[in-house]
Amino acid sequence: MKTTLRAWQHDCITLALRYYTQQPHFFCQATPGAGKTKMAAELAKQLLLQDKIDLILCFAPSRQTVDGFQKTFSAVLGRRLDGLIGAVGVACTYQGMEYRDAAFWRLFDNYRVFAVFDEIHHCAGHDLLLSNAWGQQIVQRIQDRASFTLALSGTPWRSDHKVIALARYSQPDGMLICDYRYGLQKAIADGVCRSPRIVVLDNDMVRLTETLSTEGTVTTFPSIARLLSESPVSYEDLLFHDDILWQILLMGCRKLNDIRKQHPDAGGLVVATNIEHAHRIAALMHARGEMCQVVTNKTPNAQQVIDDFRSGGCTWIVAVGMISEGTDIPRLQVCCHLSRIRTELHYRQVLGRILRRSSDVDDKAWLFVLAEPALQQYSERLADDLPDDHAVLSVVRASEIEPDDKIEEHSDGPGGLDIAILDSSTGEAFARMGSDHAISILGSSERAAYELNFSQHYRTQLLSVC
């Protein structure tokens, strides 16, 4: 199969082949959606043509990603990667490594193996003592036995700040050393990835009422951040509040409907907190007349549901932990982030699901989030490929919201990030579904009940990486 490589893929392959004459390990960091799997397949093809390897073994964090590897490698190599007789190798999940028998691991002794690791940040550790289960398999069974390894990551750090298997770090500052790096800003400039637009939703007047108090104490907060820091309300409480859901979903639907006027097959993703949450969101979507599907780890034939959505015409898909890193659905252009997970790693992986371009004209991706402090911080430093505070401190061995929105001020943010504060007050909402605009919260000590209400004065902040 003759394929056209992007410039970064060609450069990375050339560099890797040069490195492999001196060392067996190569680490590539490329922004989500840039085409890491295809690059890996083309590199494997070159190693086969140069008669440097016999087998290709690929490892990835999910079944969906494994399926993607099998399809891409088979297309590029013209040979199967399913592990059956006649195949050039096999792709399997990290979780599946511990169930492989001795005959599988002897492949590294009997053949020249090229081992590829997708999203290698899932595998921690440089030694058996300090590794996680997946990292231990790599350290013990692969790193000193494979002829060559290729470690891939779009987000090369771990939330627990542990070292990543097969990675190297500088001393004494502990910064990750990437053999090749292809960042988001470069990918946008090259037309490889869409330019993200992050819309952060806040509220000017949030009212919390203590309903069991004889005085009916009412406290007003000027922002979501103040509410979360100075009250019993948690971020997850907000995610289940209908007013918040209505506003986030409304903005997402308005934006996607606008995009679909030019790109009728464009789709949207809602990342939900749990199964109950996903179905609650789907009910709101259906009440508004939106087409949507729900996929969770309890969904029968979940992979088939994802595949049908990938090539179908359904507008929205609501997912819990199923459409994550490595899942390729290029028609996704809008995402509502409503997951309770608030690590920067997860945030960037969610954003990565809408960055992959499907044509020369779909150049923007839209992510809608709440103005929770951590999510706000992550949004403001998207232009940094590897934020400084994700360095491993020590390595131990053994104007585009809507045409009628009014921009109040605009400033240049750090590192290629544009920030605009927008007035997005809107009285429009989804069908109310019988909501009383309130939420009850039980305190752990006094078990006091509260009601939470939001004013109609929502405001949004637009952040864009350019």
CSV table of C-alpha atoms in Angstrom, one decimal:
chain,number,residue,atom,x,y,z
A,1,MET,CA,0.0,0.0,0.0
A,2,LYS,CA,1.5,3.3,-1.1
A,3,THR,CA,0.9,6.0,1.5
A,4,THR,CA,1.7,9.7,1.8
A,5,LEU,CA,3.5,10.6,5.0
A,6,ARG,CA,3.1,13.9,6.7
A,7,ALA,CA,6.3,15.9,7.1
A,8,TRP,CA,6.6,15.2,10.8
A,9,GLN,CA,6.0,11.5,10.3
A,10,HIS,CA,8.8,11.3,7.7
A,11,ASP,CA,11.2,13.3,9.9
A,12,CYS,CA,10.4,11.1,12.9
A,13,ILE,CA,11.0,7.8,11.0
A,14,THR,CA,14.3,9.1,9.6
A,15,LEU,CA,15.5,10.1,13.0
A,16,ALA,CA,14.4,6.8,14.6
A,17,LEU,CA,16.2,4.7,12.0
A,18,ARG,CA,19.3,6.7,12.7
A,19,TYR,CA,19.0,6.3,16.4
A,20,TYR,CA,18.5,2.5,16.0
A,21,THR,CA,22.0,2.2,14.6
A,22,GLN,CA,23.2,3.3,18.1
A,23,GLN,CA,20.5,2.4,20.6
A,24,PRO,CA,17.4,0.2,20.7
A,25,HIS,CA,14.9,2.5,22.3
A,26,PHE,CA,13.1,5.5,20.8
A,27,PHE,CA,10.6,7.8,22.5
A,28,CYS,CA,8.1,9.9,20.4
A,29,GLN,CA,5.8,12.5,21.8
A,30,ALA,CA,3.2,13.7,19.3
A,31,THR,CA,0.1,15.5,20.1
A,32,PRO,CA,-3.2,13.5,20.1
A,33,GLY,CA,-4.6,13.3,16.6
A,34,ALA,CA,-1.3,13.8,14.8
A,35,GLY,CA,-1.1,10.2,13.4
A,36,LYS,CA,1.3,8.3,15.7
A,37,THR,CA,-0.1,4.9,14.7
A,38,LYS,CA,0.5,5.4,11.0
A,39,MET,CA,4.0,6.7,11.7
A,40,ALA,CA,4.7,3.6,13.8
A,41,ALA,CA,3.4,1.3,11.0
A,42,GLU,CA,5.6,3.0,8.4
A,43,LEU,CA,8.6,2.7,10.7
A,44,ALA,CA,7.9,-1.0,11.1
A,45,LYS,CA,7.7,-1.3,7.3
A,46,GLN,CA,11.2,0.3,6.9
A,47,LEU,CA,12.7,-2.0,9.5
A,48,LEU,CA,11.2,-5.0,7.7
A,49,LEU,CA,12.5,-3.9,4.3
A,50,GLN,CA,15.9,-3.4,5.8
A,51,ASP,CA,15.8,-6.9,7.2
A,52,LYS,CA,16.3,-5.7,10.8
A,53,ILE,CA,13.3,-7.3,12.4
A,54,ASP,CA,11.3,-10.5,12.1
A,55,LEU,CA,8.2,-9.8,14.2
A,56,ILE,CA,6.2,-6.8,15.4
A,57,LEU,CA,4.5,-6.8,18.8
A,58,CYS,CA,2.3,-3.9,19.7
A,59,PHE,CA,0.9,-3.0,23.1
A,60,ALA,CA,-1.9,-0.5,23.8
A,61,PRO,CA,-4.1,0.5,26.8
A,62,SER,CA,-7.5,-0.4,25.3
A,63,ARG,CA,-9.3,-2.9,23.0
A,64,GLN,CA,-10.3,0.0,20.8
A,65,THR,CA,-6.7,1.2,20.4
A,66,VAL,CA,-5.6,-2.4,19.7
A,67,ASP,CA,-8.2,-2.7,16.9
A,68,GLY,CA,-6.9,0.6,15.4
A,69,PHE,CA,-3.3,-0.7,15.4
A,70,GLN,CA,-4.3,-3.9,13.7
A,71,LYS,CA,-6.2,-2.1,10.9
A,72,THR,CA,-3.5,0.6,10.4
A,73,PHE,CA,-0.5,-1.8,10.4
A,74,SER,CA,-2.3,-4.3,8.2
A,75,ALA,CA,-3.1,-1.5,5.7
A,76,VAL,CA,0.5,-0.2,5.6
A,77,LEU,CA,2.3,-3.5,5.7
A,78,GLY,CA,-0.1,-5.6,3.6
A,79,ARG,CA,0.2,-8.3,6.3
A,80,ARG,CA,-2.0,-9.2,9.2
A,81,LEU,CA,-1.2,-8.2,12.8
A,82,ASP,CA,-3.6,-10.7,14.5
A,83,GLY,CA,-1.2,-13.2,15.9
A,84,LEU,CA,-2.5,-16.1,13.7
A,85,ILE,CA,-0.4,-18.2,11.4
A,86,GLY,CA,1.1,-16.1,8.6
A,87,ALA,CA,0.8,-12.8,10.5
A,88,VAL,CA,3.7,-10.4,10.9
A,89,GLY,CA,2.9,-10.0,14.6
A,90,VAL,CA,0.2,-9.2,17.1
A,91,ALA,CA,-1.3,-6.3,19.0
A,92,CYS,CA,-2.6,-6.7,22.5
A,93,THR,CA,-3.6,-4.7,25.5
A,94,TYR,CA,-1.3,-3.9,28.4
A,95,GLN,CA,-3.7,-5.7,30.7
A,96,GLY,CA,-3.4,-8.8,28.6
A,97,MET,CA,0.4,-9.0,29.0
A,98,GLU,CA,0.2,-10.8,32.3
A,99,TYR,CA,-1.9,-13.5,30.7
A,100,ARG,CA,0.6,-14.3,27.9
A,101,ASP,CA,2.3,-17.7,28.3
A,102,ALA,CA,6.0,-18.6,28.2
A,103,ALA,CA,5.9,-19.4,24.5
A,104,PHE,CA,4.9,-15.8,23.8
A,105,TRP,CA,7.7,-14.3,25.8
A,106,ARG,CA,10.2,-16.7,24.1
A,107,LEU,CA,9.5,-14.8,20.9
A,108,PHE,CA,11.9,-12.1,22.2
A,109,ASP,CA,14.7,-14.7,22.4
A,110,ASN,CA,14.0,-16.5,19.2
A,111,TYR,CA,13.2,-13.6,16.8
A,112,ARG,CA,14.2,-10.1,16.2
A,113,VAL,CA,11.2,-8.2,17.7
A,114,PHE,CA,10.1,-4.7,17.2
A,115,ALA,CA,8.0,-3.7,20.2
A,116,VAL,CA,5.7,-0.7,19.9
A,117,PHE,CA,4.0,0.8,23.0
A,118,ASP,CA,1.1,3.2,22.5
A,119,GLU,CA,0.4,5.7,25.3
A,120,ILE,CA,3.4,4.5,27.2
A,121,HIS,CA,2.6,6.8,30.1
A,122,HIS,CA,0.2,4.1,31.4
A,123,CYS,CA,3.3,2.0,32.2
A,124,ALA,CA,5.3,3.3,35.2
A,125,GLY,CA,8.8,2.5,36.4
A,126,HIS,CA,12.4,1.9,35.5
A,127,ASP,CA,12.9,-1.1,37.8
A,128,LEU,CA,10.8,-3.9,39.2
A,129,LEU,CA,10.5,-2.4,42.7
A,130,LEU,CA,9.0,0.9,41.7
A,131,SER,CA,7.0,-0.1,38.6
A,132,ASN,CA,3.3,-0.6,38.3
A,133,ALA,CA,2.0,-4.0,37.0
A,134,TRP,CA,2.3,-3.0,33.3
A,135,GLY,CA,5.6,-1.3,33.7
A,136,GLN,CA,7.0,-4.5,35.4
A,137,GLN,CA,6.1,-6.6,32.4
A,138,ILE,CA,8.1,-4.2,30.2
A,139,VAL,CA,11.1,-3.9,32.5
A,140,GLN,CA,11.3,-7.6,33.2
A,141,ARG,CA,10.3,-9.2,29.9
A,142,ILE,CA,10.9,-6.7,27.0
A,143,GLN,CA,13.2,-3.7,27.5
A,144,ASP,CA,16.5,-5.7,27.4
A,145,ARG,CA,15.2,-8.4,24.9
A,146,ALA,CA,13.5,-6.6,22.1
A,147,SER,CA,15.7,-5.7,19.1
A,148,PHE,CA,14.0,-2.2,19.0
A,149,THR,CA,11.3,-0.5,20.9
A,150,LEU,CA,9.1,2.5,20.0
A,151,ALA,CA,7.4,4.3,22.9
A,152,LEU,CA,4.5,6.6,21.9
A,153,SER,CA,2.6,9.2,23.9
A,154,GLY,CA,0.5,12.2,23.2
A,155,THR,CA,0.6,13.2,26.9
A,156,PRO,CA,3.9,12.0,28.3
A,157,TRP,CA,3.4,12.3,32.0
A,158,ARG,CA,1.6,10.5,34.8
A,159,SER,CA,-0.7,12.1,37.3
A,160,ASP,CA,1.2,10.4,40.1
A,161,HIS,CA,4.5,11.9,38.8
A,162,LYS,CA,6.1,8.5,38.6
A,163,VAL,CA,8.7,7.8,35.9
A,164,ILE,CA,7.5,6.3,32.6
A,165,ALA,CA,8.8,2.9,31.5
A,166,LEU,CA,11.4,3.1,28.7
A,167,ALA,CA,11.7,6.9,29.1
A,168,ARG,CA,14.8,8.9,30.0
A,169,TYR,CA,15.0,11.9,32.3
A,170,SER,CA,17.4,14.7,32.6
A,171,GLN,CA,19.4,15.2,35.8
A,172,PRO,CA,19.0,16.8,38.2
A,173,ASP,CA,15.7,18.5,37.1
A,174,GLY,CA,14.0,15.3,36.0
A,175,MET,CA,12.6,16.6,32.7
A,176,LEU,CA,11.4,14.0,30.2
A,177,ILE,CA,13.8,13.5,27.3
A,178,CYS,CA,11.9,12.9,24.0
A,179,ASP,CA,13.8,11.7,21.0
A,180,TYR,CA,11.2,13.3,18.8
A,181,ARG,CA,8.5,15.8,19.8
A,182,TYR,CA,5.7,17.1,17.7
A,183,GLY,CA,3.6,19.6,19.7
A,184,LEU,CA,0.1,20.9,19.4
A,185,GLN,CA,1.1,24.3,18.1
A,186,LYS,CA,3.2,22.9,15.3
A,187,ALA,CA,0.5,20.4,14.4
A,188,ILE,CA,-2.0,23.2,14.1
A,189,ALA,CA,0.4,25.3,12.0
A,190,ASP,CA,1.0,22.3,9.7
A,191,GLY,CA,-2.8,21.7,9.3
A,192,VAL,CA,-2.5,18.3,10.9
A,193,CYS,CA,-4.7,19.0,13.9
A,194,ARG,CA,-7.7,21.3,14.5
A,195,SER,CA,-7.2,24.4,16.5
A,196,PRO,CA,-8.9,24.0,19.8
A,197,ARG,CA,-11.4,26.5,21.2
A,198,ILE,CA,-12.1,26.0,24.9
A,199,VAL,CA,-15.3,27.6,26.2
A,200,VAL,CA,-15.3,27.8,30.0
A,201,LEU,CA,-18.7,28.3,31.6
A,202,ASP,CA,-19.1,30.4,34.8
A,203,ASN,CA,-22.0,32.0,36.7
A,204,ASP,CA,-22.1,35.5,38.2
A,205,MET,CA,-24.5,34.7,41.0
A,206,VAL,CA,-24.8,31.3,42.6
A,207,ARG,CA,-27.1,31.1,45.6
A,208,LEU,CA,-26.8,28.4,48.3
A,209,THR,CA,-29.7,28.1,50.7
A,210,GLU,CA,-29.6,26.1,54.0
A,211,THR,CA,-33.1,24.8,53.9
A,212,LEU,CA,-33.1,23.1,57.3
A,213,SER,CA,-31.9,26.3,59.1
A,214,THR,CA,-34.6,28.2,61.0
A,215,GLU,CA,-33.3,31.4,59.4
A,216,GLY,CA,-33.1,29.9,55.9
A,217,THR,CA,-29.5,31.1,55.6
A,218,VAL,CA,-28.7,32.2,52.0
A,219,THR,CA,-25.1,32.6,50.8
A,220,THR,CA,-24.3,34.1,47.4
A,221,PHE,CA,-21.1,33.3,45.4
A,222,PRO,CA,-19.8,35.4,42.5
A,223,SER,CA,-18.3,32.4,40.7
A,224,ILE,CA,-18.2,28.6,40.5
A,225,ALA,CA,-14.6,28.6,41.9
A,226,ARG,CA,-15.7,30.5,45.0
A,227,LEU,CA,-18.7,28.2,45.4
A,228,LEU,CA,-16.5,25.1,45.4
A,229,SER,CA,-13.8,26.5,47.7
A,230,GLU,CA,-16.2,28.1,50.3
A,231,SER,CA,-19.2,25.7,50.5
A,232,PRO,CA,-20.1,22.0,50.9
A,233,VAL,CA,-20.9,21.8,47.2
A,234,SER,CA,-18.6,19.5,45.2
A,235,TYR,CA,-17.7,19.6,41.5
A,236,GLU,CA,-19.6,16.3,41.1
A,237,ASP,CA,-22.7,17.9,42.6
A,238,LEU,CA,-22.6,20.5,39.8
A,239,LEU,CA,-22.3,17.9,37.1
A,240,PHE,CA,-25.7,16.4,38.2
A,241,HIS,CA,-27.4,19.8,38.5
A,242,ASP,CA,-29.9,20.2,35.6
A,243,ASP,CA,-29.2,23.9,35.2
A,244,ILE,CA,-25.5,23.3,34.6
A,245,LEU,CA,-26.2,20.4,32.3
A,246,TRP,CA,-28.7,22.5,30.3
A,247,GLN,CA,-26.3,25.3,29.8
A,248,ILE,CA,-23.3,23.2,28.8
A,249,LEU,CA,-25.3,21.0,26.5
A,250,LEU,CA,-27.1,24.0,25.0
A,251,MET,CA,-23.8,25.6,24.1
A,252,GLY,CA,-22.5,22.4,22.6
A,253,CYS,CA,-25.6,21.8,20.6
A,254,ARG,CA,-25.7,25.3,19.2
A,255,LYS,CA,-22.1,25.1,18.2
A,256,LEU,CA,-22.4,21.7,16.6
A,257,ASN,CA,-25.6,22.7,14.7
A,258,ASP,CA,-23.7,25.7,13.4
A,259,ILE,CA,-20.8,23.5,12.2
A,260,ARG,CA,-23.2,20.9,10.6
A,261,LYS,CA,-24.5,23.6,8.3
A,262,GLN,CA,-21.1,23.4,6.5
A,263,HIS,CA,-20.1,19.9,7.5
A,264,PRO,CA,-23.3,17.7,7.8
A,265,ASP,CA,-21.5,14.7,9.1
A,266,ALA,CA,-19.8,16.5,12.1
A,267,GLY,CA,-20.5,14.9,15.4
A,268,GLY,CA,-20.3,15.7,19.1
A,269,LEU,CA,-19.1,13.8,22.2
A,270,VAL,CA,-20.3,14.2,25.8
A,271,VAL,CA,-17.9,12.7,28.4
A,272,ALA,CA,-20.1,11.7,31.3
A,273,THR,CA,-19.3,10.8,34.9
A,274,ASN,CA,-21.1,7.4,35.3
A,275,ILE,CA,-23.8,5.4,33.6
A,276,GLU,CA,-26.6,7.1,35.5
A,277,HIS,CA,-25.2,10.5,34.5
A,278,ALA,CA,-24.9,9.4,30.8
A,279,HIS,CA,-28.5,8.4,30.6
A,280,ARG,CA,-29.6,11.6,32.3
A,281,ILE,CA,-27.7,13.6,29.7
A,282,ALA,CA,-29.2,11.5,26.9
A,283,ALA,CA,-32.7,12.2,28.3
A,284,LEU,CA,-32.0,16.0,28.1
A,285,MET,CA,-30.6,15.6,24.6
A,286,HIS,CA,-33.7,13.6,23.4
A,287,ALA,CA,-36.0,16.2,25.0
A,288,ARG,CA,-34.3,18.9,22.9
A,289,GLY,CA,-34.8,16.7,19.8
A,290,GLU,CA,-31.1,15.8,19.5
A,291,MET,CA,-30.0,12.4,18.1
A,292,CYS,CA,-27.7,10.7,20.5
A,293,GLN,CA,-26.3,7.3,21.5
A,294,VAL,CA,-25.0,6.1,24.9
A,295,VAL,CA,-21.9,3.9,25.2
A,296,THR,CA,-20.5,2.6,28.5
A,297,ASN,CA,-18.6,-0.5,29.7
A,298,LYS,CA,-22.1,-2.0,30.3
A,299,THR,CA,-23.3,-1.4,26.8
A,300,PRO,CA,-23.8,-4.7,24.8
A,301,ASN,CA,-21.5,-4.7,21.8
A,302,ALA,CA,-20.1,-1.4,22.9
A,303,GLN,CA,-17.3,-1.5,20.2
A,304,GLN,CA,-19.9,-2.0,17.5
A,305,VAL,CA,-21.9,1.0,18.8
A,306,ILE,CA,-18.7,3.1,18.5
A,307,ASP,CA,-18.0,1.8,15.0
A,308,ASP,CA,-21.5,2.5,13.9
A,309,PHE,CA,-21.3,6.0,15.3
A,310,ARG,CA,-17.9,6.5,13.6
A,311,SER,CA,-19.4,5.9,10.1
A,312,GLY,CA,-23.0,6.8,10.8
A,313,GLY,CA,-25.1,9.9,10.9
A,314,CYS,CA,-26.0,10.2,14.6
A,315,THR,CA,-25.3,13.6,15.9
A,316,TRP,CA,-24.1,12.9,19.5
A,317,ILE,CA,-22.5,10.1,21.5
A,318,VAL,CA,-22.5,10.1,25.3
A,319,ALA,CA,-19.7,8.0,26.7
A,320,VAL,CA,-18.4,6.8,30.0
A,321,GLY,CA,-14.8,5.7,29.8
A,322,MET,CA,-15.2,4.2,26.3
A,323,ILE,CA,-14.1,7.0,23.9
A,324,SER,CA,-10.8,7.9,25.3
A,325,GLU,CA,-7.2,8.0,24.1
A,326,GLY,CA,-6.5,6.4,20.8
A,327,THR,CA,-10.1,6.1,19.7
A,328,ASP,CA,-10.3,7.5,16.2
A,329,ILE,CA,-13.5,9.2,15.2
A,330,PRO,CA,-12.5,12.1,12.9
A,331,ARG,CA,-16.0,13.5,12.5
A,332,LEU,CA,-16.1,14.5,16.2
A,333,GLN,CA,-15.6,18.3,16.4
A,334,VAL,CA,-17.5,19.3,19.6
A,335,CYS,CA,-17.1,17.9,23.1
A,336,CYS,CA,-18.8,18.6,26.4
A,337,HIS,CA,-16.5,17.6,29.3
A,338,LEU,CA,-18.8,16.5,32.1
A,339,SER,CA,-16.6,13.9,33.7
A,340,ARG,CA,-15.7,14.0,37.4
A,341,ILE,CA,-12.1,13.1,36.5
A,342,ARG,CA,-10.0,16.3,36.7
A,343,THR,CA,-6.5,15.3,36.0
A,344,GLU,CA,-4.6,17.1,33.3
A,345,LEU,CA,-3.8,13.9,31.6
A,346,HIS,CA,-7.4,12.9,31.2
A,347,TYR,CA,-8.3,16.5,30.2
A,348,ARG,CA,-5.9,16.5,27.3
A,349,GLN,CA,-6.8,13.0,26.2
A,350,VAL,CA,-10.5,14.1,26.1
A,351,LEU,CA,-9.6,17.1,24.0
A,352,GLY,CA,-7.5,14.9,21.7
A,353,ARG,CA,-10.7,13.1,20.6
A,354,ILE,CA,-11.8,16.2,18.6
A,355,LEU,CA,-8.4,17.4,17.3
A,356,ARG,CA,-8.0,14.9,14.4
A,357,ARG,CA,-8.9,16.6,11.1
A,358,SER,CA,-11.1,14.9,8.5
A,359,SER,CA,-10.7,17.5,5.8
A,360,ASP,CA,-8.9,20.6,4.8
A,361,VAL,CA,-11.6,22.9,6.0
A,362,ASP,CA,-12.7,21.6,9.4
A,363,ASP,CA,-10.0,23.6,11.2
A,364,LYS,CA,-11.5,24.1,14.6
A,365,ALA,CA,-12.5,21.9,17.6
A,366,TRP,CA,-14.7,23.0,20.4
A,367,LEU,CA,-14.5,21.9,24.0
A,368,PHE,CA,-17.0,23.1,26.7
A,369,VAL,CA,-16.1,22.8,30.3
A,370,LEU,CA,-17.1,24.3,33.7
A,371,ALA,CA,-15.0,27.0,35.3
A,372,GLU,CA,-13.7,24.6,37.9
A,373,PRO,CA,-10.2,25.9,39.0
A,374,ALA,CA,-8.2,22.8,37.8
A,375,LEU,CA,-10.0,22.7,34.4
A,376,GLN,CA,-9.5,26.4,34.0
A,377,GLN,CA,-5.7,26.0,34.7
A,378,TYR,CA,-5.4,23.1,32.2
A,379,SER,CA,-7.2,25.2,29.6
A,380,GLU,CA,-4.9,28.1,30.1
A,381,ARG,CA,-1.7,26.1,29.5
A,382,LEU,CA,-2.8,23.9,26.5
A,383,ALA,CA,0.0,25.5,24.5
A,384,ASP,CA,2.6,23.8,26.7
A,385,ASP,CA,3.4,20.4,25.4
A,386,LEU,CA,4.8,19.3,28.8
A,387,PRO,CA,3.9,21.6,31.6
A,388,ASP,CA,6.8,22.2,34.0
A,389,ASP,CA,5.0,20.9,37.0
A,390,HIS,CA,4.8,17.5,35.4
A,391,ALA,CA,8.6,17.0,35.5
A,392,VAL,CA,9.6,14.0,37.5
A,393,LEU,CA,11.5,15.5,40.4
A,394,SER,CA,13.8,12.5,41.0
A,395,VAL,CA,14.4,9.4,39.0
A,396,VAL,CA,15.0,6.4,41.3
A,397,ARG,CA,16.6,3.2,39.8
A,398,ALA,CA,15.9,-0.5,41.6
A,399,SER,CA,-14.8,35.2,17.2
A,400,GLU,CA,-16.2,32.2,17.3
A,401,ILE,CA,-18.6,31.3,20.1
A,402,GLU,CA,-21.8,32.7,18.4
A,403,PRO,CA,-22.2,35.7,16.1
A,404,ASP,CA,-24.2,37.6,18.7
A,405,ASP,CA,-21.8,37.1,21.6
A,406,LYS,CA,-20.2,40.3,22.7
A,407,ILE,CA,-16.4,40.3,23.4
A,408,GLU,CA,-15.7,42.5,26.3
A,409,GLU,CA,-11.9,42.3,26.4
A,410,HIS,CA,-9.1,40.4,24.6
A,411,SER,CA,-5.6,39.7,25.7
A,412,ASP,CA,-2.7,37.5,24.6
A,413,GLY,CA,-2.2,34.6,26.9
A,414,PRO,CA,1.1,32.8,27.5
A,415,GLY,CA,2.6,30.4,25.0
A,416,GLY,CA,0.4,31.0,21.9
A,417,LEU,CA,-2.9,31.0,23.9
A,418,ASP,CA,-5.5,33.7,23.1
A,419,ILE,CA,-8.0,34.5,25.9
A,420,ALA,CA,-11.2,36.3,25.3
A,421,ILE,CA,-13.8,37.1,28.0
A,422,LEU,CA,-17.3,36.9,26.4
A,423,ASP,CA,-20.7,38.0,27.6
A,424,SER,CA,-22.8,34.9,27.0
A,425,SER,CA,-25.8,35.5,29.1
A,426,THR,CA,-28.7,33.6,27.6
A,427,GLY,CA,-32.1,32.9,28.9
A,428,GLU,CA,-32.5,29.9,26.5
A,429,ALA,CA,-32.3,26.5,28.0
A,430,PHE,CA,-33.3,22.9,27.3
A,431,ALA,CA,-36.8,21.6,28.2
A,432,ARG,CA,-36.9,21.8,32.0
A,433,MET,CA,-37.8,18.1,32.6
A,434,GLY,CA,-39.6,19.1,35.8
A,435,SER,CA,-36.5,20.5,37.5
A,436,ASP,CA,-36.9,22.8,40.5
A,437,HIS,CA,-33.4,24.3,39.8
A,438,ALA,CA,-32.2,23.0,43.1
A,439,ILE,CA,-29.9,20.3,44.5
A,440,SER,CA,-29.9,18.8,47.9
A,441,ILE,CA,-26.5,18.3,49.6
A,442,LEU,CA,-26.1,16.4,52.9
A,443,GLY,CA,-23.3,17.5,55.1
A,444,SER,CA,-21.3,14.7,56.7
A,445,SER,CA,-21.5,16.1,60.2
A,446,GLU,CA,-24.6,18.1,60.7
A,447,ARG,CA,-26.5,16.6,57.8
A,448,ALA,CA,-27.8,20.0,56.8
A,449,ALA,CA,-29.7,20.2,53.6
A,450,TYR,CA,-28.9,22.8,51.0
A,451,GLU,CA,-30.5,24.1,47.8
A,452,LEU,CA,-28.3,25.4,44.9
A,453,ASN,CA,-29.6,27.8,42.4
A,454,PHE,CA,-27.9,29.6,39.5
A,455,SER,CA,-28.8,33.0,38.1
A,456,GLN,CA,-29.5,33.5,34.3
A,457,HIS,CA,-26.3,35.5,34.1
A,458,TYR,CA,-23.9,32.9,32.8
A,459,ARG,CA,-20.6,34.1,31.4
A,460,THR,CA,-18.1,32.3,29.2
A,461,GLN,CA,-14.4,32.6,28.6
A,462,LEU,CA,-13.0,31.5,25.2
A,463,LEU,CA,-9.4,30.2,25.1
A,464,SER,CA,-7.8,29.2,21.8
A,465,VAL,CA,-4.5,27.7,20.9
A,466,CYS,CA,-3.1,29.3,17.8
